[in-house]
Amino acid sequence: MDRPPAIWLLSDGRSGSTWLAQVMNHACQFHVEHEPIHARLNPRLTSLPLYPLPSERAVRTHYIPLFQDIRAGAYRTHRFPTEPEADASHGLIIRDIFGLMVAPEMLAALDWLHPVVAARHPADVARSKMALADWKWFTDIESFRADTALITALPDLDTVIDETVTGPLGSPGNGVRDDAATTYSIAFRRLVLEWIAGHAWFFARVDRNTVPVIRYPAPQDRLARQMGDILRIATPDADTTAPSFAAAYQRRSATDRPPDERSLLRRLMDGRRPAPTPADLAWTEAMIDRFGLRWLVS
C-alpha cells in the first residue's frame, strides 16, 4: 500500500516539540510517534547510546529498520496512550529529541522522511532542562570526541569541550570552590554545548534552505502560515484556520504554561534554584556565533 511522506520533527529537548506535534495534528489526521530514537524509552534500543552520534553503526542495523516499521504500522511506542489515534495511512509525524546527528544519513536513505526542525534558544533550553533536573538529560559531551566525523566537521568542538568542563569556571578538584553556582554553570554550559553540536552537525550536512525551521515559541499567525506549508507535504486538506488549530496552539502541558502558582514548573523555577549568570549567557551567545548558528535563533 502506498503511504504518504512522513514529517520528522527534529529538535533538542525542551524545545516545544511535543506541543508542535500536537499543533501539527490539530485535526487528528496523523499518527504521532514520540521519540522512537530514545534508548531509555524504546525496548528495541536498550543496548544503544542515548544520543547516537554521526558514526553510529546502528543507523543501518537499528534506526532505519525501526523507522520503516513505524511507517508500516509494525511498531508503536504508545507513549501517550490517551492521544487520539489515527491510521498512519493518512499521515505520520515522528518526533525526536535525539535524532539530529543521525538524521543526515537517515534522510539520505529514507526519501519519504521530510525533516522539520523545532529550534529554541539554547540558553532557554538549558535553563528549562536545569529546572527539570530530575529528568534524565544527556550531558556526556566528552563522548563527542570519540566520533571522528563530528570532530573533523566541527574542529572547534574539542577545544570548547575542554573549556566547558575544565576551563575558566574550573571544576571540582581544580582548586575552585564547588559551590552551587559553579556547579550550575558547568551543567548549564554542558547542555548548551549539546544543543550547539547537534544543530551545527545537522546543518553542516543538510541545506538549511530545504528544511522548515519553527522557532519556539512562535506567534500563532506565523505558526499557522508555516503549518500550512508543512502539512501540505503530507496531506492536501490541512486547515490551519480551523478552531481546532487555535485550540491546539493554546494548549500547553503543565511544564510549558503553568496554570497556577502551585504548578510544577513555577515551583521549580521560582528562584530557589541557581540561574545562569550574565557570564553564562554571554558564553552561550559566543558559542552560537562561533559555530555559525546565529541565523537559527534570530
PDB file of C-alpha atoms in Angstrom:
ATOM      1  CA  MET A   1       0.000   0.000   0.000  1.00  0.00           C
ATOM      2  CA  ASP A   2       1.306   3.434  -0.919  1.00  0.00           C
ATOM      3  CA  ARG A   3       1.818   5.638   2.108  1.00  0.00           C
ATOM      4  CA  PRO A   4       2.250   9.410   2.207  1.00  0.00           C
ATOM      5  CA  PRO A   5       5.508  11.073   3.242  1.00  0.00           C
ATOM      6  CA  ALA A   6       6.221  11.410   6.955  1.00  0.00           C
ATOM      7  CA  ILE A   7       7.112  14.586   8.806  1.00  0.00           C
ATOM      8  CA  TRP A   8      10.176  14.123  11.007  1.00  0.00           C
ATOM      9  CA  LEU A   9      10.101  16.779  13.734  1.00  0.00           C
ATOM     10  CA  LEU A  10      13.666  17.150  14.994  1.00  0.00           C
ATOM     11  CA  SER A  11      14.767  19.200  17.989  1.00  0.00           C
ATOM     12  CA  ASP A  12      16.645  19.220  21.232  1.00  0.00           C
ATOM     13  CA  GLY A  13      14.664  18.505  24.389  1.00  0.00           C
ATOM     14  CA  ARG A  14      12.604  21.331  25.955  1.00  0.00           C
ATOM     15  CA  SER A  15      12.200  22.975  22.549  1.00  0.00           C
ATOM     16  CA  GLY A  16       8.425  22.737  22.230  1.00  0.00           C
ATOM     17  CA  SER A  17       8.388  19.632  20.033  1.00  0.00           C
ATOM     18  CA  THR A  18       5.605  17.860  21.952  1.00  0.00           C
ATOM     19  CA  TRP A  19       3.416  20.938  21.644  1.00  0.00           C
ATOM     20  CA  LEU A  20       4.329  21.453  17.979  1.00  0.00           C
ATOM     21  CA  ALA A  21       3.422  17.850  17.158  1.00  0.00           C
ATOM     22  CA  GLN A  22       0.076  18.472  18.841  1.00  0.00           C
ATOM     23  CA  VAL A  23      -0.456  21.614  16.748  1.00  0.00           C
ATOM     24  CA  MET A  24       0.508  19.766  13.568  1.00  0.00           C
ATOM     25  CA  ASN A  25      -2.024  17.087  14.450  1.00  0.00           C
ATOM     26  CA  HIS A  26      -4.777  19.552  15.399  1.00  0.00           C
ATOM     27  CA  ALA A  27      -7.212  17.811  13.035  1.00  0.00           C
ATOM     28  CA  CYS A  28      -6.195  14.305  14.269  1.00  0.00           C
ATOM     29  CA  GLN A  29      -5.211  13.272  10.738  1.00  0.00           C
ATOM     30  CA  PHE A  30      -1.829  11.873  11.675  1.00  0.00           C
ATOM     31  CA  HIS A  31      -0.371   9.138  13.785  1.00  0.00           C
ATOM     32  CA  VAL A  32       2.238  10.808  16.012  1.00  0.00           C
ATOM     33  CA  GLU A  33       5.193   8.678  17.052  1.00  0.00           C
ATOM     34  CA  HIS A  34       7.011  10.166  20.051  1.00  0.00           C
ATOM     35  CA  GLU A  35      10.781   9.825  20.484  1.00  0.00           C
ATOM     36  CA  PRO A  36      11.445   6.441  18.860  1.00  0.00           C
ATOM     37  CA  ILE A  37      15.195   7.239  18.953  1.00  0.00           C
ATOM     38  CA  HIS A  38      15.322   7.196  22.730  1.00  0.00           C
ATOM     39  CA  ALA A  39      17.235   4.272  24.168  1.00  0.00           C
ATOM     40  CA  ARG A  40      15.582   4.604  27.583  1.00  0.00           C
ATOM     41  CA  LEU A  41      12.061   4.551  26.173  1.00  0.00           C
ATOM     42  CA  ASN A  42      12.341   2.145  23.250  1.00  0.00           C
ATOM     43  CA  PRO A  43      12.981  -1.518  24.210  1.00  0.00           C
ATOM     44  CA  ARG A  44      14.454  -2.157  20.761  1.00  0.00           C
ATOM     45  CA  LEU A  45      17.308   0.264  21.507  1.00  0.00           C
ATOM     46  CA  THR A  46      18.294  -0.564  25.097  1.00  0.00           C
ATOM     47  CA  SER A  47      21.856  -1.529  24.112  1.00  0.00           C
ATOM     48  CA  LEU A  48      22.426   1.676  22.155  1.00  0.00           C
ATOM     49  CA  PRO A  49      23.602   5.137  23.272  1.00  0.00           C
ATOM     50  CA  LEU A  50      21.099   7.710  24.463  1.00  0.00           C
ATOM     51  CA  TYR A  51      22.371  10.258  21.942  1.00  0.00           C
ATOM     52  CA  PRO A  52      23.505   8.498  18.741  1.00  0.00           C
ATOM     53  CA  LEU A  53      26.450  10.242  17.099  1.00  0.00           C
ATOM     54  CA  PRO A  54      27.095  10.582  13.336  1.00  0.00           C
ATOM     55  CA  SER A  55      29.260   7.458  13.015  1.00  0.00           C
ATOM     56  CA  GLU A  56      26.824   5.241  14.951  1.00  0.00           C
ATOM     57  CA  ARG A  57      26.728   1.896  13.118  1.00  0.00           C
ATOM     58  CA  ALA A  58      23.222   1.228  14.404  1.00  0.00           C
ATOM     59  CA  VAL A  59      21.807   3.687  11.880  1.00  0.00           C
ATOM     60  CA  ARG A  60      21.703   0.869   9.321  1.00  0.00           C
ATOM     61  CA  THR A  61      21.037  -2.030  11.673  1.00  0.00           C
ATOM     62  CA  HIS A  62      18.502  -0.438  14.039  1.00  0.00           C
ATOM     63  CA  TYR A  63      17.272   3.089  13.307  1.00  0.00           C
ATOM     64  CA  ILE A  64      16.425   2.764   9.607  1.00  0.00           C
ATOM     65  CA  PRO A  65      14.591  -0.574  10.131  1.00  0.00           C
ATOM     66  CA  LEU A  66      12.792   0.990  13.113  1.00  0.00           C
ATOM     67  CA  PHE A  67      11.529   3.893  11.006  1.00  0.00           C
ATOM     68  CA  GLN A  68      10.472   1.510   8.243  1.00  0.00           C
ATOM     69  CA  ASP A  69       8.458  -0.455  10.825  1.00  0.00           C
ATOM     70  CA  ILE A  70       6.902   2.755  12.146  1.00  0.00           C
ATOM     71  CA  ARG A  71       5.827   3.729   8.657  1.00  0.00           C
ATOM     72  CA  ALA A  72       4.375   0.267   8.031  1.00  0.00           C
ATOM     73  CA  GLY A  73       2.492   0.345  11.346  1.00  0.00           C
ATOM     74  CA  ALA A  74       4.507  -2.581  12.715  1.00  0.00           C
ATOM     75  CA  TYR A  75       5.918  -0.585  15.645  1.00  0.00           C
ATOM     76  CA  ARG A  76       4.183   1.820  18.004  1.00  0.00           C
ATOM     77  CA  THR A  77       5.546   3.294  21.239  1.00  0.00           C
ATOM     78  CA  HIS A  78       2.121   4.230  22.665  1.00  0.00           C
ATOM     79  CA  ARG A  79       3.952   6.688  24.885  1.00  0.00           C
ATOM     80  CA  PHE A  80       0.822   8.813  25.223  1.00  0.00           C
ATOM     81  CA  PRO A  81      -1.995   6.233  25.191  1.00  0.00           C
ATOM     82  CA  THR A  82      -4.713   8.885  25.623  1.00  0.00           C
ATOM     83  CA  GLU A  83      -3.649  10.727  22.471  1.00  0.00           C
ATOM     84  CA  PRO A  84      -6.177  10.481  19.615  1.00  0.00           C
ATOM     85  CA  GLU A  85      -5.127   7.682  17.295  1.00  0.00           C
ATOM     86  CA  ALA A  86      -5.132   7.980  13.529  1.00  0.00           C
ATOM     87  CA  ASP A  87      -4.338   5.484  10.820  1.00  0.00           C
ATOM     88  CA  ALA A  88      -0.789   6.163   9.636  1.00  0.00           C
ATOM     89  CA  SER A  89      -2.027   5.757   6.074  1.00  0.00           C
ATOM     90  CA  HIS A  90      -3.473   9.273   6.477  1.00  0.00           C
ATOM     91  CA  GLY A  91      -0.169  10.732   7.624  1.00  0.00           C
ATOM     92  CA  LEU A  92       2.678  10.258  10.059  1.00  0.00           C
ATOM     93  CA  ILE A  93       4.605  12.615  12.345  1.00  0.00           C
ATOM     94  CA  ILE A  94       7.754  11.318  14.039  1.00  0.00           C
ATOM     95  CA  ARG A  95       9.041  13.476  16.894  1.00  0.00           C
ATOM     96  CA  ASP A  96      12.635  13.072  18.075  1.00  0.00           C
ATOM     97  CA  ILE A  97      14.916  14.893  20.504  1.00  0.00           C
ATOM     98  CA  PHE A  98      17.966  12.666  19.912  1.00  0.00           C
ATOM     99  CA  GLY A  99      17.912  12.397  16.129  1.00  0.00           C
ATOM    100  CA  LEU A 100      19.832  15.434  14.883  1.00  0.00           C
ATOM    101  CA  MET A 101      23.226  13.778  14.460  1.00  0.00           C
ATOM    102  CA  VAL A 102      21.990  10.659  12.658  1.00  0.00           C
ATOM    103  CA  ALA A 103      19.329  12.487  10.650  1.00  0.00           C
ATOM    104  CA  PRO A 104      21.502  13.331   7.604  1.00  0.00           C
ATOM    105  CA  GLU A 105      22.304   9.664   6.959  1.00  0.00           C
ATOM    106  CA  MET A 106      18.723   8.566   7.601  1.00  0.00           C
ATOM    107  CA  LEU A 107      17.288  11.257   5.338  1.00  0.00           C
ATOM    108  CA  ALA A 108      19.588  10.095   2.551  1.00  0.00           C
ATOM    109  CA  ALA A 109      18.322   6.527   2.973  1.00  0.00           C
ATOM    110  CA  LEU A 110      14.602   7.243   3.507  1.00  0.00           C
ATOM    111  CA  ASP A 111      13.322   9.643   0.887  1.00  0.00           C
ATOM    112  CA  TRP A 112       9.820   9.630   2.403  1.00  0.00           C
ATOM    113  CA  LEU A 113      11.062  11.461   5.506  1.00  0.00           C
ATOM    114  CA  HIS A 114      10.526  15.232   5.436  1.00  0.00           C
ATOM    115  CA  PRO A 115      12.510  16.979   8.211  1.00  0.00           C
ATOM    116  CA  VAL A 116      11.217  19.940  10.204  1.00  0.00           C
ATOM    117  CA  VAL A 117      13.431  21.474  12.907  1.00  0.00           C
ATOM    118  CA  ALA A 118      11.967  22.997  16.068  1.00  0.00           C
ATOM    119  CA  ALA A 119      14.535  25.451  17.440  1.00  0.00           C
ATOM    120  CA  ARG A 120      14.527  27.223  20.786  1.00  0.00           C
ATOM    121  CA  HIS A 121      17.327  29.467  22.038  1.00  0.00           C
ATOM    122  CA  PRO A 122      19.914  27.187  23.710  1.00  0.00           C
ATOM    123  CA  ALA A 123      20.014  29.309  26.895  1.00  0.00           C
ATOM    124  CA  ASP A 124      16.268  28.791  27.299  1.00  0.00           C
ATOM    125  CA  VAL A 125      16.639  25.086  26.548  1.00  0.00           C
ATOM    126  CA  ALA A 126      19.412  24.657  29.102  1.00  0.00           C
ATOM    127  CA  ARG A 127      17.612  26.641  31.789  1.00  0.00           C
ATOM    128  CA  SER A 128      14.433  24.631  31.245  1.00  0.00           C
ATOM    129  CA  LYS A 129      16.350  21.361  31.472  1.00  0.00           C
ATOM    130  CA  MET A 130      18.069  22.522  34.650  1.00  0.00           C
ATOM    131  CA  ALA A 131      14.673  23.381  36.150  1.00  0.00           C
ATOM    132  CA  LEU A 132      13.609  19.805  35.455  1.00  0.00           C
ATOM    133  CA  ALA A 133      16.805  18.364  36.851  1.00  0.00           C
ATOM    134  CA  ASP A 134      15.096  15.164  37.982  1.00  0.00           C
ATOM    135  CA  TRP A 135      14.529  14.293  34.328  1.00  0.00           C
ATOM    136  CA  LYS A 136      17.458  12.451  32.738  1.00  0.00           C
ATOM    137  CA  TRP A 137      19.046  14.698  30.142  1.00  0.00           C
ATOM    138  CA  PHE A 138      22.093  13.904  28.020  1.00  0.00           C
ATOM    139  CA  THR A 139      25.180  15.690  29.382  1.00  0.00           C
ATOM    140  CA  ASP A 140      28.060  13.415  28.285  1.00  0.00           C
ATOM    141  CA  ILE A 141      29.615  15.913  25.906  1.00  0.00           C
ATOM    142  CA  GLU A 142      33.025  14.237  26.301  1.00  0.00           C
ATOM    143  CA  SER A 143      31.653  11.335  24.233  1.00  0.00           C
ATOM    144  CA  PHE A 144      31.549  13.660  21.213  1.00  0.00           C
ATOM    145  CA  ARG A 145      35.329  13.338  20.994  1.00  0.00           C
ATOM    146  CA  ALA A 146      35.036   9.657  20.090  1.00  0.00           C
ATOM    147  CA  ASP A 147      33.299  10.472  16.814  1.00  0.00           C
ATOM    148  CA  THR A 148      35.962  11.350  14.263  1.00  0.00           C
ATOM    149  CA  ALA A 149      33.463  12.609  11.695  1.00  0.00           C
ATOM    150  CA  LEU A 150      31.934  15.008  14.200  1.00  0.00           C
ATOM    151  CA  ILE A 151      35.239  16.414  15.428  1.00  0.00           C
ATOM    152  CA  THR A 152      36.536  16.726  11.857  1.00  0.00           C
ATOM    153  CA  ALA A 153      33.438  18.627  10.751  1.00  0.00           C
ATOM    154  CA  LEU A 154      33.410  20.837  13.865  1.00  0.00           C
ATOM    155  CA  PRO A 155      37.107  21.311  14.698  1.00  0.00           C
ATOM    156  CA  ASP A 156      36.399  23.876  17.428  1.00  0.00           C
ATOM    157  CA  LEU A 157      34.258  21.387  19.339  1.00  0.00           C
ATOM    158  CA  ASP A 158      37.154  19.545  21.005  1.00  0.00           C
ATOM    159  CA  THR A 159      38.610  22.808  22.347  1.00  0.00           C
ATOM    160  CA  VAL A 160      35.245  24.058  23.561  1.00  0.00           C
ATOM    161  CA  ILE A 161      34.568  20.787  25.392  1.00  0.00           C
ATOM    162  CA  ASP A 162      37.794  21.378  27.350  1.00  0.00           C
ATOM    163  CA  GLU A 163      36.782  24.951  28.112  1.00  0.00           C
ATOM    164  CA  THR A 164      33.332  23.846  29.230  1.00  0.00           C
ATOM    165  CA  VAL A 165      34.492  21.059  31.501  1.00  0.00           C
ATOM    166  CA  THR A 166      37.711  22.473  32.969  1.00  0.00           C
ATOM    167  CA  GLY A 167      38.018  25.998  31.637  1.00  0.00           C
ATOM    168  CA  PRO A 168      37.612  29.388  33.311  1.00  0.00           C
ATOM    169  CA  LEU A 169      34.847  28.137  35.570  1.00  0.00           C
ATOM    170  CA  GLY A 170      37.006  25.405  36.927  1.00  0.00           C
ATOM    171  CA  SER A 171      35.544  22.183  38.257  1.00  0.00           C
ATOM    172  CA  PRO A 172      35.795  20.053  41.402  1.00  0.00           C
ATOM    173  CA  GLY A 173      39.377  19.087  42.053  1.00  0.00           C
ATOM    174  CA  ASN A 174      40.861  22.023  40.166  1.00  0.00           C
ATOM    175  CA  GLY A 175      41.191  24.336  43.122  1.00  0.00           C
ATOM    176  CA  VAL A 176      37.888  26.123  42.504  1.00  0.00           C
ATOM    177  CA  ARG A 177      35.247  26.110  45.194  1.00  0.00           C
ATOM    178  CA  ASP A 178      32.469  23.757  44.116  1.00  0.00           C
ATOM    179  CA  ASP A 179      29.542  25.898  45.226  1.00  0.00           C
ATOM    180  CA  ALA A 180      26.023  25.668  43.836  1.00  0.00           C
ATOM    181  CA  ALA A 181      26.516  28.489  41.318  1.00  0.00           C
ATOM    182  CA  THR A 182      29.672  26.919  39.858  1.00  0.00           C
ATOM    183  CA  THR A 183      28.033  23.506  39.640  1.00  0.00           C
ATOM    184  CA  TYR A 184      25.020  25.060  37.929  1.00  0.00           C
ATOM    185  CA  SER A 185      27.171  26.972  35.422  1.00  0.00           C
ATOM    186  CA  ILE A 186      29.123  23.882  34.383  1.00  0.00           C
ATOM    187  CA  ALA A 187      25.939  21.843  33.930  1.00  0.00           C
ATOM    188  CA  PHE A 188      24.252  24.714  32.084  1.00  0.00           C
ATOM    189  CA  ARG A 189      27.147  25.058  29.650  1.00  0.00           C
ATOM    190  CA  ARG A 190      27.218  21.301  29.006  1.00  0.00           C
ATOM    191  CA  LEU A 191      23.565  21.437  27.982  1.00  0.00           C
ATOM    192  CA  VAL A 192      24.184  24.453  25.747  1.00  0.00           C
ATOM    193  CA  LEU A 193      27.080  22.683  24.050  1.00  0.00           C
ATOM    194  CA  GLU A 194      24.931  19.620  23.380  1.00  0.00           C
ATOM    195  CA  TRP A 195      22.455  21.925  21.583  1.00  0.00           C
ATOM    196  CA  ILE A 196      25.277  23.607  19.657  1.00  0.00           C
ATOM    197  CA  ALA A 197      26.861  20.339  18.497  1.00  0.00           C
ATOM    198  CA  GLY A 198      23.618  18.714  17.371  1.00  0.00           C
ATOM    199  CA  HIS A 199      22.373  21.666  15.353  1.00  0.00           C
ATOM    200  CA  ALA A 200      25.800  22.555  13.932  1.00  0.00           C
ATOM    201  CA  TRP A 201      26.343  18.991  12.695  1.00  0.00           C
ATOM    202  CA  PHE A 202      22.853  18.691  11.183  1.00  0.00           C
ATOM    203  CA  PHE A 203      23.036  21.949   9.264  1.00  0.00           C
ATOM    204  CA  ALA A 204      26.582  21.211   8.114  1.00  0.00           C
ATOM    205  CA  ARG A 205      25.140  18.194   6.296  1.00  0.00           C
ATOM    206  CA  VAL A 206      21.639  19.358   5.335  1.00  0.00           C
ATOM    207  CA  ASP A 207      20.950  22.541   3.355  1.00  0.00           C
ATOM    208  CA  ARG A 208      19.076  24.841   5.714  1.00  0.00           C
ATOM    209  CA  ASN A 209      17.112  26.251   2.767  1.00  0.00           C
ATOM    210  CA  THR A 210      15.454  22.841   2.315  1.00  0.00           C
ATOM    211  CA  VAL A 211      14.336  22.385   5.937  1.00  0.00           C
ATOM    212  CA  PRO A 212      11.459  24.291   7.555  1.00  0.00           C
ATOM    213  CA  VAL A 213      12.556  25.763  10.898  1.00  0.00           C
ATOM    214  CA  ILE A 214       9.967  26.573  13.553  1.00  0.00           C
ATOM    215  CA  ARG A 215      11.343  28.830  16.258  1.00  0.00           C
ATOM    216  CA  TYR A 216       9.760  28.220  19.644  1.00  0.00           C
ATOM    217  CA  PRO A 217       7.732  29.997  20.823  1.00  0.00           C
ATOM    218  CA  ALA A 218       6.219  31.206  17.546  1.00  0.00           C
ATOM    219  CA  PRO A 219       3.351  33.705  17.264  1.00  0.00           C
ATOM    220  CA  GLN A 220       0.110  31.992  16.276  1.00  0.00           C
ATOM    221  CA  ASP A 221      -0.251  33.739  12.910  1.00  0.00           C
ATOM    222  CA  ARG A 222       3.323  32.934  11.890  1.00  0.00           C
ATOM    223  CA  LEU A 223       2.997  29.332  13.016  1.00  0.00           C
ATOM    224  CA  ALA A 224      -0.274  28.981  11.087  1.00  0.00           C
ATOM    225  CA  ARG A 225       1.474  30.073   7.896  1.00  0.00           C
ATOM    226  CA  GLN A 226       4.313  27.621   8.475  1.00  0.00           C
ATOM    227  CA  MET A 227       1.943  24.782   9.322  1.00  0.00           C
ATOM    228  CA  GLY A 228       0.002  25.391   6.126  1.00  0.00           C
ATOM    229  CA  ASP A 229       3.197  24.938   4.105  1.00  0.00           C
ATOM    230  CA  ILE A 230       4.489  21.986   6.122  1.00  0.00           C
ATOM    231  CA  LEU A 231       1.288  19.983   6.338  1.00  0.00           C
ATOM    232  CA  ARG A 232       0.698  20.165   2.608  1.00  0.00           C
ATOM    233  CA  ILE A 233       3.751  17.921   2.342  1.00  0.00           C
ATOM    234  CA  ALA A 234       1.714  15.118   3.868  1.00  0.00           C
ATOM    235  CA  THR A 235      -1.970  15.920   3.378  1.00  0.00           C
ATOM    236  CA  PRO A 236      -3.847  18.133   0.927  1.00  0.00           C
ATOM    237  CA  ASP A 237      -6.609  19.232   3.302  1.00  0.00           C
ATOM    238  CA  ALA A 238      -4.723  20.802   6.208  1.00  0.00           C
ATOM    239  CA  ASP A 239      -6.769  23.691   7.616  1.00  0.00           C
ATOM    240  CA  THR A 240      -4.813  25.924   9.992  1.00  0.00           C
ATOM    241  CA  THR A 241      -7.743  28.350  10.203  1.00  0.00           C
ATOM    242  CA  ALA A 242      -9.923  25.780  11.966  1.00  0.00           C
ATOM    243  CA  PRO A 243     -10.886  26.268  15.644  1.00  0.00           C
ATOM    244  CA  SER A 244      -9.019  23.035  16.395  1.00  0.00           C
ATOM    245  CA  PHE A 245      -5.752  24.693  15.313  1.00  0.00           C
ATOM    246  CA  ALA A 246      -6.298  27.652  17.641  1.00  0.00           C
ATOM    247  CA  ALA A 247      -7.206  25.290  20.494  1.00  0.00           C
ATOM    248  CA  ALA A 248      -4.104  23.191  19.919  1.00  0.00           C
ATOM    249  CA  TYR A 249      -1.955  26.332  19.815  1.00  0.00           C
ATOM    250  CA  GLN A 250      -3.305  27.481  23.190  1.00  0.00           C
ATOM    251  CA  ARG A 251      -2.945  24.122  24.895  1.00  0.00           C
ATOM    252  CA  ARG A 252       0.280  23.510  26.850  1.00  0.00           C
ATOM    253  CA  SER A 253       1.487  20.933  29.315  1.00  0.00           C
ATOM    254  CA  ALA A 254       1.981  21.870  32.959  1.00  0.00           C
ATOM    255  CA  THR A 255       5.711  22.274  32.305  1.00  0.00           C
ATOM    256  CA  ASP A 256       5.177  24.703  29.414  1.00  0.00           C
ATOM    257  CA  ARG A 257       2.498  27.072  30.668  1.00  0.00           C
ATOM    258  CA  PRO A 258       1.986  26.894  34.460  1.00  0.00           C
ATOM    259  CA  PRO A 259      -1.766  27.026  35.141  1.00  0.00           C
ATOM    260  CA  ASP A 260      -1.391  28.281  38.711  1.00  0.00           C
ATOM    261  CA  GLU A 261       1.108  29.148  41.453  1.00  0.00           C
ATOM    262  CA  ARG A 262       1.354  25.516  42.559  1.00  0.00           C
ATOM    263  CA  SER A 263       2.251  24.115  39.155  1.00  0.00           C
ATOM    264  CA  LEU A 264       5.375  22.052  38.616  1.00  0.00           C
ATOM    265  CA  LEU A 265       7.400  24.473  36.534  1.00  0.00           C
ATOM    266  CA  ARG A 266       6.595  27.504  38.674  1.00  0.00           C
ATOM    267  CA  ARG A 267       7.716  25.623  41.777  1.00  0.00           C
ATOM    268  CA  LEU A 268      10.929  24.572  40.060  1.00  0.00           C
ATOM    269  CA  MET A 269      11.738  27.985  38.576  1.00  0.00           C
ATOM    270  CA  ASP A 270      10.698  30.250  41.436  1.00  0.00           C
ATOM    271  CA  GLY A 271      14.205  31.454  42.217  1.00  0.00           C
ATOM    272  CA  ARG A 272      15.140  28.875  44.802  1.00  0.00           C
ATOM    273  CA  ARG A 273      17.489  27.238  42.322  1.00  0.00           C
ATOM    274  CA  PRO A 274      20.546  28.982  40.820  1.00  0.00           C
ATOM    275  CA  ALA A 275      20.121  30.692  37.484  1.00  0.00           C
ATOM    276  CA  PRO A 276      22.536  31.286  34.597  1.00  0.00           C
ATOM    277  CA  THR A 277      24.838  34.212  35.261  1.00  0.00           C
ATOM    278  CA  PRO A 278      25.495  37.040  32.801  1.00  0.00           C
ATOM    279  CA  ALA A 279      28.773  35.262  32.044  1.00  0.00           C
ATOM    280  CA  ASP A 280      26.888  32.052  31.207  1.00  0.00           C
ATOM    281  CA  LEU A 281      24.544  33.917  28.884  1.00  0.00           C
ATOM    282  CA  ALA A 282      27.404  35.798  27.203  1.00  0.00           C
ATOM    283  CA  TRP A 283      29.260  32.489  26.715  1.00  0.00           C
ATOM    284  CA  THR A 284      26.140  30.991  25.128  1.00  0.00           C
ATOM    285  CA  GLU A 285      25.891  33.878  22.663  1.00  0.00           C
ATOM    286  CA  ALA A 286      29.590  33.470  21.851  1.00  0.00           C
ATOM    287  CA  MET A 287      29.070  29.751  21.124  1.00  0.00           C
ATOM    288  CA  ILE A 288      26.112  30.492  18.844  1.00  0.00           C
ATOM    289  CA  ASP A 289      28.331  32.818  16.797  1.00  0.00           C
ATOM    290  CA  ARG A 290      31.409  30.592  16.946  1.00  0.00           C
ATOM    291  CA  PHE A 291      29.519  27.717  15.327  1.00  0.00           C
ATOM    292  CA  GLY A 292      27.615  29.869  12.828  1.00  0.00           C
ATOM    293  CA  LEU A 293      24.131  29.356  14.270  1.00  0.00           C
ATOM    294  CA  ARG A 294      23.027  32.945  14.794  1.00  0.00           C
ATOM    295  CA  TRP A 295      20.534  32.606  11.922  1.00  0.00           C
ATOM    296  CA  LEU A 296      18.841  29.720  13.741  1.00  0.00           C
ATOM    297  CA  VAL A 297      17.937  31.727  16.848  1.00  0.00           C
ATOM    298  CA  SER A 298      17.376  35.134  15.260  1.00  0.00           C
TER     299      SER A 298
END
